mmCIF file of C-alpha atoms in Angstrom:
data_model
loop_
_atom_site.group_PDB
_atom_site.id
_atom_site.type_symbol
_atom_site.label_atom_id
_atom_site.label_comp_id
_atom_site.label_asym_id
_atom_site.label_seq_id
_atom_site.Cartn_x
_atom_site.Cartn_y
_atom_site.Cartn_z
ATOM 1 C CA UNK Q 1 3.292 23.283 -25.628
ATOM 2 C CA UNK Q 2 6.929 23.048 -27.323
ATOM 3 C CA UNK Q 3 10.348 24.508 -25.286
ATOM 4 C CA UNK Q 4 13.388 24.924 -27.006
ATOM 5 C CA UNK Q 5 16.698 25.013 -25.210
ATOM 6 C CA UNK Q 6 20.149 25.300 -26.223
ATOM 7 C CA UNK Q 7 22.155 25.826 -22.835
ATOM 8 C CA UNK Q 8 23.726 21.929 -22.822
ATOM 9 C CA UNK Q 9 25.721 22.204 -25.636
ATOM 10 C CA UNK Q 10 23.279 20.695 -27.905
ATOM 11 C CA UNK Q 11 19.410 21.602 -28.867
ATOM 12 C CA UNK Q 12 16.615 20.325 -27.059
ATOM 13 C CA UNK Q 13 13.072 20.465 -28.156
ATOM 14 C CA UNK Q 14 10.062 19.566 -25.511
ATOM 15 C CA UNK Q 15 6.664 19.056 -27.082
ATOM 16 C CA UNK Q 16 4.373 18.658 -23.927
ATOM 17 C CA UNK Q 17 0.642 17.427 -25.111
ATOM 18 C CA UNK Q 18 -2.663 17.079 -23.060
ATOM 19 C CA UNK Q 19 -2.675 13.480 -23.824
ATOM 20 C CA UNK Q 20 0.014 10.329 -24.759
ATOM 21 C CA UNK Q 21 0.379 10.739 -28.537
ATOM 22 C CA UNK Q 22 2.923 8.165 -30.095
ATOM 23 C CA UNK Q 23 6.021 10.293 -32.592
ATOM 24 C CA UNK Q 24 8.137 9.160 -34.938
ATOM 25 C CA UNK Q 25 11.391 11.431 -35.904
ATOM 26 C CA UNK Q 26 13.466 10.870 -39.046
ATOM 27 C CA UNK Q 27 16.233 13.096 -40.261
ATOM 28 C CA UNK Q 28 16.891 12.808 -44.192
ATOM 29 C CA UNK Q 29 18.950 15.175 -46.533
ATOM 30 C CA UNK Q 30 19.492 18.097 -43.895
ATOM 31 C CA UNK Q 31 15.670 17.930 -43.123
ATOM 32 C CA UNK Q 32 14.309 16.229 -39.693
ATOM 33 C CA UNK Q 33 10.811 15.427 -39.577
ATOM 34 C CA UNK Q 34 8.990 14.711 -36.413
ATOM 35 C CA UNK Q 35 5.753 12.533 -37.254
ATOM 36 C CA UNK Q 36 2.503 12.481 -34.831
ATOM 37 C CA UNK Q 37 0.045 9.822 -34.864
ATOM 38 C CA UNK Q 38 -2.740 12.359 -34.305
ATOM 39 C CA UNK Q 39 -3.131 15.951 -35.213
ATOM 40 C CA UNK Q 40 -0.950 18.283 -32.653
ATOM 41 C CA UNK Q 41 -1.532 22.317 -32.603
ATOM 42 C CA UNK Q 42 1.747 23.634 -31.647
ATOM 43 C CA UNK Q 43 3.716 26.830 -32.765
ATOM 44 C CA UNK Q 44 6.380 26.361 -34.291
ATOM 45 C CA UNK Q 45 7.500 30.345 -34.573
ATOM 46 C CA UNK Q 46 10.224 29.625 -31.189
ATOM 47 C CA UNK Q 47 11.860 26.655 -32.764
ATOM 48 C CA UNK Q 48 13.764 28.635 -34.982
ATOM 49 C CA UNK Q 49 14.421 31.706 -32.797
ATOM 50 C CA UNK Q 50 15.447 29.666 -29.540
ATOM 51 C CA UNK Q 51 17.740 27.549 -31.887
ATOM 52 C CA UNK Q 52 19.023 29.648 -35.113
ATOM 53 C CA UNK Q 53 22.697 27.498 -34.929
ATOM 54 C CA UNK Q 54 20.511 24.088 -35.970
ATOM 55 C CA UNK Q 55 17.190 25.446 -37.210
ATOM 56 C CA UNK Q 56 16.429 27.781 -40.429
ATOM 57 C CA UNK Q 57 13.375 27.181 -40.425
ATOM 58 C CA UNK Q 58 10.370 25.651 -39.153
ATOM 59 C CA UNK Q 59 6.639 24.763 -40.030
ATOM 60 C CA UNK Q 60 3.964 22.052 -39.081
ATOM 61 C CA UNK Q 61 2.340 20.892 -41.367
ATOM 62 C CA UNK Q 62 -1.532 21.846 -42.312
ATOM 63 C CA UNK Q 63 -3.286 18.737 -41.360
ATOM 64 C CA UNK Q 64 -1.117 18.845 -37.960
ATOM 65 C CA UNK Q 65 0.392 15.671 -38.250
ATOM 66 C CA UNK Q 66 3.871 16.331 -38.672
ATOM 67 C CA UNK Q 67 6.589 19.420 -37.683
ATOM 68 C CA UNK Q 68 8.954 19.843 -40.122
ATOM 69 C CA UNK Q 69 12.442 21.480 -39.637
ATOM 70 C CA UNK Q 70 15.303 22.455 -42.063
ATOM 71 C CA UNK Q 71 18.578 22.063 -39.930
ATOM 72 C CA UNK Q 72 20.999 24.470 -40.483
ATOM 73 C CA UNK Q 73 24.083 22.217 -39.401
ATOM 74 C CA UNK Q 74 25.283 18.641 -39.128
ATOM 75 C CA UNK Q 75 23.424 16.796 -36.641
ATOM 76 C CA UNK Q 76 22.355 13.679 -35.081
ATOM 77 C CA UNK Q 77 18.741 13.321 -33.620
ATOM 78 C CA UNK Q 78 17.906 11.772 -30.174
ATOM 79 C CA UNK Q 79 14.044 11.182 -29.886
ATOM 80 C CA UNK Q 80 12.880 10.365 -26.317
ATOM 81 C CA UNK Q 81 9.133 9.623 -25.466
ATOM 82 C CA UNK Q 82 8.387 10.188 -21.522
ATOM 83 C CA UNK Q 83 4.688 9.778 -20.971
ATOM 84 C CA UNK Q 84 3.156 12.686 -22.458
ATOM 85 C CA UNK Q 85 6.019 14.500 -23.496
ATOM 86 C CA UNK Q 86 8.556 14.047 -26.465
ATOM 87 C CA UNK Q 87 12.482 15.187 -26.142
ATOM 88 C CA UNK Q 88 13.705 15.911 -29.532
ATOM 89 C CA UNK Q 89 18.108 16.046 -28.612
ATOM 90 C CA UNK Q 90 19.704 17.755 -31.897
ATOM 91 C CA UNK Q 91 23.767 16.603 -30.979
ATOM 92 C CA UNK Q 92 26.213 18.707 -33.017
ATOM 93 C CA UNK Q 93 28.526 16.719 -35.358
ATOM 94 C CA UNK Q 94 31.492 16.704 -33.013
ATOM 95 C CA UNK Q 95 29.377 15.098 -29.652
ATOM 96 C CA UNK Q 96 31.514 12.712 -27.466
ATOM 97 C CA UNK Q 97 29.614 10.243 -25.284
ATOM 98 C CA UNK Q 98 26.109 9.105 -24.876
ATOM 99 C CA UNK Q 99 23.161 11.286 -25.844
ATOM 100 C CA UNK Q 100 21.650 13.040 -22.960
ATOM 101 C CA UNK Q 101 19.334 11.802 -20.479
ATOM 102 C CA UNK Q 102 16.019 12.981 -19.408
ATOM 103 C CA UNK Q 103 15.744 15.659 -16.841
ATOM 104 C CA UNK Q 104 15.339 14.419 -12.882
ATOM 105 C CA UNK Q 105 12.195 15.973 -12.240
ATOM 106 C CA UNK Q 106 10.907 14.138 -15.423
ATOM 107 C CA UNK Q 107 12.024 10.730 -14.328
ATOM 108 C CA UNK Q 108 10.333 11.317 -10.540
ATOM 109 C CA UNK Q 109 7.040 12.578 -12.379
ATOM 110 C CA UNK Q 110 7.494 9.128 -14.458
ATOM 111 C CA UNK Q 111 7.574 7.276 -11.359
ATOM 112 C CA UNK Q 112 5.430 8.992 -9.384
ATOM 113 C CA UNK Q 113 2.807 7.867 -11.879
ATOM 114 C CA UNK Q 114 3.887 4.126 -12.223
ATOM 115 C CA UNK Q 115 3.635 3.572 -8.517
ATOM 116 C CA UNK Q 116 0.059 5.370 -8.589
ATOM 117 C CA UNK Q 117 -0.843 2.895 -11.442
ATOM 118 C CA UNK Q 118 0.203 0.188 -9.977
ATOM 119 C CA UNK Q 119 -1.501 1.286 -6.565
ATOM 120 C CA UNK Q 120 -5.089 1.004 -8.692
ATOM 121 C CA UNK Q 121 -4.271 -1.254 -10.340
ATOM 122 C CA UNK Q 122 -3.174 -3.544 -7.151
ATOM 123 C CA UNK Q 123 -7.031 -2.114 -5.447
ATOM 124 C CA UNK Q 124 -8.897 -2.921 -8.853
ATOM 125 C CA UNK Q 125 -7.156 -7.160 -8.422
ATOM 126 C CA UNK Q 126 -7.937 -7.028 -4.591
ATOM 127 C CA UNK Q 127 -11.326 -9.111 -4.235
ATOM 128 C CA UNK Q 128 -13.785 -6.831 -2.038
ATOM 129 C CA UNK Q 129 -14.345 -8.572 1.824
ATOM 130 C CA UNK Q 130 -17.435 -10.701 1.105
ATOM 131 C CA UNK Q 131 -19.844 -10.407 4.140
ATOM 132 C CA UNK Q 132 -20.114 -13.946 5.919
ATOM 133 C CA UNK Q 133 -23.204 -15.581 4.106
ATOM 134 C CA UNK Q 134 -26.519 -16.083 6.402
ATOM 135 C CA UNK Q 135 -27.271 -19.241 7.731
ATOM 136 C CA UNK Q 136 -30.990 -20.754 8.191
ATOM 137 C CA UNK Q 137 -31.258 -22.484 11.308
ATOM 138 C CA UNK Q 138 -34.355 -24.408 11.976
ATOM 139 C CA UNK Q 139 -35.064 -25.381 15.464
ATOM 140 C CA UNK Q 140 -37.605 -28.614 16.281
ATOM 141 C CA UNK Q 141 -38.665 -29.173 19.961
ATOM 142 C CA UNK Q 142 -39.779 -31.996 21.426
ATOM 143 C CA UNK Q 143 -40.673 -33.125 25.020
ATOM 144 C CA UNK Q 144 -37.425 -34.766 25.680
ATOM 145 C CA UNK Q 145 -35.034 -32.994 23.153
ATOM 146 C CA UNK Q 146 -34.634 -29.755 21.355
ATOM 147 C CA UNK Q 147 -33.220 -30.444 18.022
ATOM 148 C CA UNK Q 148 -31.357 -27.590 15.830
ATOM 149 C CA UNK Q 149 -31.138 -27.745 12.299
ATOM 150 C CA UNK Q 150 -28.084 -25.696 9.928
ATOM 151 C CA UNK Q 151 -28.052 -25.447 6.613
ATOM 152 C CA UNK Q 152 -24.552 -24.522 5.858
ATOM 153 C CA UNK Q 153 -22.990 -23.673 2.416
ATOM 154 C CA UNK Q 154 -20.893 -26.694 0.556
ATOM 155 C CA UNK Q 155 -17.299 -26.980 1.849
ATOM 156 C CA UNK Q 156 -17.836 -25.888 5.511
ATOM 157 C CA UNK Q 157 -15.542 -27.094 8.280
ATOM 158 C CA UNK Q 158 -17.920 -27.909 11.519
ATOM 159 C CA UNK Q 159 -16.111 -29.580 14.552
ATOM 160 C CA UNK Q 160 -18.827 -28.932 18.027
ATOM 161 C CA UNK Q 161 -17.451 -29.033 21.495
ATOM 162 C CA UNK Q 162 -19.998 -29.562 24.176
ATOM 163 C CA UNK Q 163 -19.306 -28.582 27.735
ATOM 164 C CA UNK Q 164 -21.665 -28.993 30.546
ATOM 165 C CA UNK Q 165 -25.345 -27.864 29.663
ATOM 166 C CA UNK Q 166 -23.773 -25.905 26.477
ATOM 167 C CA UNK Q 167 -23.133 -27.112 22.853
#
C-alpha cells in the first residue's frame, strides 16, 4: 500500500508491506530511487498526482525491485524504516530544522510490538515448573525394627527430626 501526503510542508511517501522488507533510497541527478530487497507490487499512479510540486513522474520498475521517481524540484530525501513500513520525507530546498519525525500512532504501534516480543520472548527463557521427581522407598520389617529405605536424587538436603513415636 503507498500514501502520499503533502499537508506538512514537505512530501511524504508511506509504503506499507505485508511483511519487513529492508529499502535503500538514493537521490542522484534530479532522480530518487527507492531500492527493495525483494519484489514489491505497489502503484505508483498516486505518487505523482498526490505530489505534482516534487514528482513528474513515477514508475516501478518491471521486476518490482525498485520505484523510481523523477523529482520535479530541489530536494533532500529522508528515508525512515518503522517495522513494516518505509517513510520516504522529500524536504524542499529551503527546510529549516531537523527532518520530521514519525507519526505518534506509529511509534505506540512500534512499541506495542517490542513489549509483546519481549513478553515471548521472556515466556520462551522461563524454564517450565518441573514436577518434583518420584522417590522409591523400600520398607524392610523386622521383629524388633521397621527399617525404611530412600533413594533420593544426587544433591538432596535431608535433615530428620524425630518426636515422640514419629520420625
Amino acid at each position: 500500500e503507498l500514501s502520499v501526503s503533502t499537508s506538512a510542508g514537505f512530501a511524504r511517501f508511506v509504503f506499507h508491506f505485508t511483511e519487513d522488507i529492508d529499502a535503500e533510497v538514493n537521490m542522484n541527478n534530479g532522480i530518487l530511487v527507492i531500492a527493495f530487497k525483494k519484489p514489491v507490487e505497489v502503484s505508483v499512479d498516486r505518487i505523482a498526482v498526490g505530489a505534482p510540486d516534487y514528482v513528474n513522474v513515477a514508475r516501478r520498475d518491471p521486476d518490482g525491485m525498485a520505484v523510481r521517481l523523477a523529482l520535479g524540484r530541489k530536494v533532500t530525501a529522508n528515508s525512515m524504516m518503522a517495522g513494516d513500513r518505509l517513510f520516504v520525507d522529500l524536504l524542499p530546498e529551503g527546510w529549516v530544522g531537523l527532518p520530521p519525525g514519525l507519526p505518534q500512532e506509529v511509534i505506540d504501534e512500534l512499541a506495542h510490538r517490542a513489549r509483546a516480543a519481549e513478553r515471548l520472548e521472556r515466556q520462551r527463557l522461563q524454564p517450565e515448573p518441573q514436577p518434583p521427581p518420584l522417590i522409591r522407598v523400600r520398607v524392610g520389617t523386622q521383629p524388633t525394627f521397621t527399617r525404611y529405605v530412600f533413594g533420593l536424587p544426587q544433591a538432596t538436603a535431608v535433615t530428620t527430626d524425630r518426636a515422640k513415636d514419629k520420625l
